[in-house]
Amino acid sequence: AATGGRITYTPNDVRIGDLNGDDVNDAVISTGTNGNLYTYIQDSNGAYDSTGLSNPSTYNDYVLFDVDEDDDLDIVYSTSSGVYYVANT
């Protein structure tokens, strides 16, 4: 079973998918529009490592999609100034 730690923010949205290509589901959690995005990478033991994304600092919407076709999901997000993505490796 997957285990996680305590979060210190109010989650608004959760997207699940394999972000690093290891065939284990990871999570991206948002604090809502104009909020922050956090990634939770699950290891083979079911534990999660949390990382807050510094970019975007705020966003309007986001999806998980393999933009660079490397068999792992990337985070595509929009802001008031455009559409961007964070490539996972």
PDB file of C-alpha atoms in Angstrom:
ATOM      1  CA  ALA A   1       0.000   0.000   0.000  1.00  0.00           C
ATOM      2  CA  ALA A   2       1.169   3.507  -0.750  1.00  0.00           C
ATOM      3  CA  THR A   3       2.122   5.736   2.139  1.00  0.00           C
ATOM      4  CA  GLY A   4       2.526   9.484   2.270  1.00  0.00           C
ATOM      5  CA  GLY A   5       3.368  12.196   4.703  1.00  0.00           C
ATOM      6  CA  ARG A   6       1.375  15.040   6.141  1.00  0.00           C
ATOM      7  CA  ILE A   7       0.717  17.974   3.829  1.00  0.00           C
ATOM      8  CA  THR A   8       0.731  21.572   5.029  1.00  0.00           C
ATOM      9  CA  TYR A   9      -1.603  23.082   2.447  1.00  0.00           C
ATOM     10  CA  THR A  10      -5.196  22.650   1.302  1.00  0.00           C
ATOM     11  CA  PRO A  11      -5.317  20.443  -1.816  1.00  0.00           C
ATOM     12  CA  ASN A  12      -7.744  21.433  -4.551  1.00  0.00           C
ATOM     13  CA  ASP A  13      -7.050  18.970  -7.379  1.00  0.00           C
ATOM     14  CA  VAL A  14      -5.169  15.682  -7.825  1.00  0.00           C
ATOM     15  CA  ARG A  15      -3.917  14.132 -11.087  1.00  0.00           C
ATOM     16  CA  ILE A  16      -2.479  10.621 -11.086  1.00  0.00           C
ATOM     17  CA  GLY A  17      -0.008   9.219 -13.630  1.00  0.00           C
ATOM     18  CA  ASP A  18       3.479   7.799 -14.085  1.00  0.00           C
ATOM     19  CA  LEU A  19       5.696  10.903 -14.128  1.00  0.00           C
ATOM     20  CA  ASN A  20       9.076   9.185 -14.213  1.00  0.00           C
ATOM     21  CA  GLY A  21       8.502   6.109 -16.376  1.00  0.00           C
ATOM     22  CA  ASP A  22       8.926   3.488 -13.642  1.00  0.00           C
ATOM     23  CA  ASP A  23       5.433   1.964 -14.101  1.00  0.00           C
ATOM     24  CA  VAL A  24       4.336   3.232 -10.668  1.00  0.00           C
ATOM     25  CA  ASN A  25       1.671   5.925 -10.371  1.00  0.00           C
ATOM     26  CA  ASP A  26       2.750   9.312  -9.053  1.00  0.00           C
ATOM     27  CA  ALA A  27       0.598  12.315  -8.170  1.00  0.00           C
ATOM     28  CA  VAL A  28       0.445  16.021  -8.937  1.00  0.00           C
ATOM     29  CA  ILE A  29      -1.563  17.999  -6.394  1.00  0.00           C
ATOM     30  CA  SER A  30      -2.619  21.613  -6.855  1.00  0.00           C
ATOM     31  CA  THR A  31      -3.755  24.245  -4.399  1.00  0.00           C
ATOM     32  CA  GLY A  32      -6.188  25.655  -6.988  1.00  0.00           C
ATOM     33  CA  THR A  33      -6.167  28.244  -9.757  1.00  0.00           C
ATOM     34  CA  ASN A  34      -3.383  30.797  -9.217  1.00  0.00           C
ATOM     35  CA  GLY A  35      -1.982  28.375  -6.663  1.00  0.00           C
ATOM     36  CA  ASN A  36       0.962  26.010  -6.509  1.00  0.00           C
ATOM     37  CA  LEU A  37       1.690  22.549  -7.911  1.00  0.00           C
ATOM     38  CA  TYR A  38       3.335  19.743  -5.936  1.00  0.00           C
ATOM     39  CA  THR A  39       4.635  16.460  -7.330  1.00  0.00           C
ATOM     40  CA  TYR A  40       4.606  13.242  -5.333  1.00  0.00           C
ATOM     41  CA  ILE A  41       6.896  10.611  -6.862  1.00  0.00           C
ATOM     42  CA  GLN A  42       6.155   7.101  -5.578  1.00  0.00           C
ATOM     43  CA  ASP A  43       9.017   4.670  -5.104  1.00  0.00           C
ATOM     44  CA  SER A  44       8.834   0.887  -5.477  1.00  0.00           C
ATOM     45  CA  ASN A  45       8.055   0.539  -1.750  1.00  0.00           C
ATOM     46  CA  GLY A  46       4.990   2.793  -1.980  1.00  0.00           C
ATOM     47  CA  ALA A  47       6.517   5.822  -0.251  1.00  0.00           C
ATOM     48  CA  TYR A  48       6.163   9.276  -1.823  1.00  0.00           C
ATOM     49  CA  ASP A  49       8.785  11.992  -2.202  1.00  0.00           C
ATOM     50  CA  SER A  50       7.192  15.442  -2.346  1.00  0.00           C
ATOM     51  CA  THR A  51       8.527  18.351  -4.398  1.00  0.00           C
ATOM     52  CA  GLY A  52       6.973  21.774  -4.827  1.00  0.00           C
ATOM     53  CA  LEU A  53       7.458  23.116  -8.333  1.00  0.00           C
ATOM     54  CA  SER A  54       9.131  26.518  -8.402  1.00  0.00           C
ATOM     55  CA  ASN A  55       7.876  27.011 -11.931  1.00  0.00           C
ATOM     56  CA  PRO A  56       4.995  27.610 -12.263  1.00  0.00           C
ATOM     57  CA  SER A  57       4.641  29.814  -9.231  1.00  0.00           C
ATOM     58  CA  THR A  58       1.008  30.340 -10.241  1.00  0.00           C
ATOM     59  CA  TYR A  59      -1.053  28.749 -12.996  1.00  0.00           C
ATOM     60  CA  ASN A  60      -4.543  28.711 -14.482  1.00  0.00           C
ATOM     61  CA  ASP A  61      -4.900  25.030 -15.423  1.00  0.00           C
ATOM     62  CA  TYR A  62      -2.711  21.958 -15.931  1.00  0.00           C
ATOM     63  CA  VAL A  63      -2.744  18.480 -17.511  1.00  0.00           C
ATOM     64  CA  LEU A  64      -0.417  15.482 -17.557  1.00  0.00           C
ATOM     65  CA  PHE A  65       0.743  14.618 -21.083  1.00  0.00           C
ATOM     66  CA  ASP A  66       3.884  13.110 -22.659  1.00  0.00           C
ATOM     67  CA  VAL A  67       4.950  16.217 -24.617  1.00  0.00           C
ATOM     68  CA  ASP A  68       8.469  15.035 -25.467  1.00  0.00           C
ATOM     69  CA  GLU A  69       7.410  11.436 -26.275  1.00  0.00           C
ATOM     70  CA  ASP A  70       9.859   9.815 -23.849  1.00  0.00           C
ATOM     71  CA  ASP A  71       7.295   7.475 -22.236  1.00  0.00           C
ATOM     72  CA  ASP A  72       6.772   9.501 -19.068  1.00  0.00           C
ATOM     73  CA  LEU A  73       4.187  12.173 -18.390  1.00  0.00           C
ATOM     74  CA  ASP A  74       5.097  15.854 -18.358  1.00  0.00           C
ATOM     75  CA  ILE A  75       3.199  18.640 -16.610  1.00  0.00           C
ATOM     76  CA  VAL A  76       1.639  21.072 -19.080  1.00  0.00           C
ATOM     77  CA  TYR A  77       0.266  24.256 -17.528  1.00  0.00           C
ATOM     78  CA  SER A  78      -1.115  27.620 -18.543  1.00  0.00           C
ATOM     79  CA  THR A  79      -0.543  31.039 -17.003  1.00  0.00           C
ATOM     80  CA  SER A  80      -1.738  34.497 -17.930  1.00  0.00           C
ATOM     81  CA  SER A  81       1.297  34.787 -20.221  1.00  0.00           C
ATOM     82  CA  GLY A  82       1.204  31.461 -22.111  1.00  0.00           C
ATOM     83  CA  VAL A  83       1.315  27.662 -22.101  1.00  0.00           C
ATOM     84  CA  TYR A  84       4.393  25.848 -20.764  1.00  0.00           C
ATOM     85  CA  TYR A  85       5.522  22.412 -19.687  1.00  0.00           C
ATOM     86  CA  VAL A  86       7.837  20.797 -17.172  1.00  0.00           C
ATOM     87  CA  ALA A  87       9.604  17.797 -18.694  1.00  0.00           C
ATOM     88  CA  ASN A  88      10.113  14.824 -16.421  1.00  0.00           C
ATOM     89  CA  THR A  89      13.245  12.752 -16.716  1.00  0.00           C
TER      90      THR A  89
END
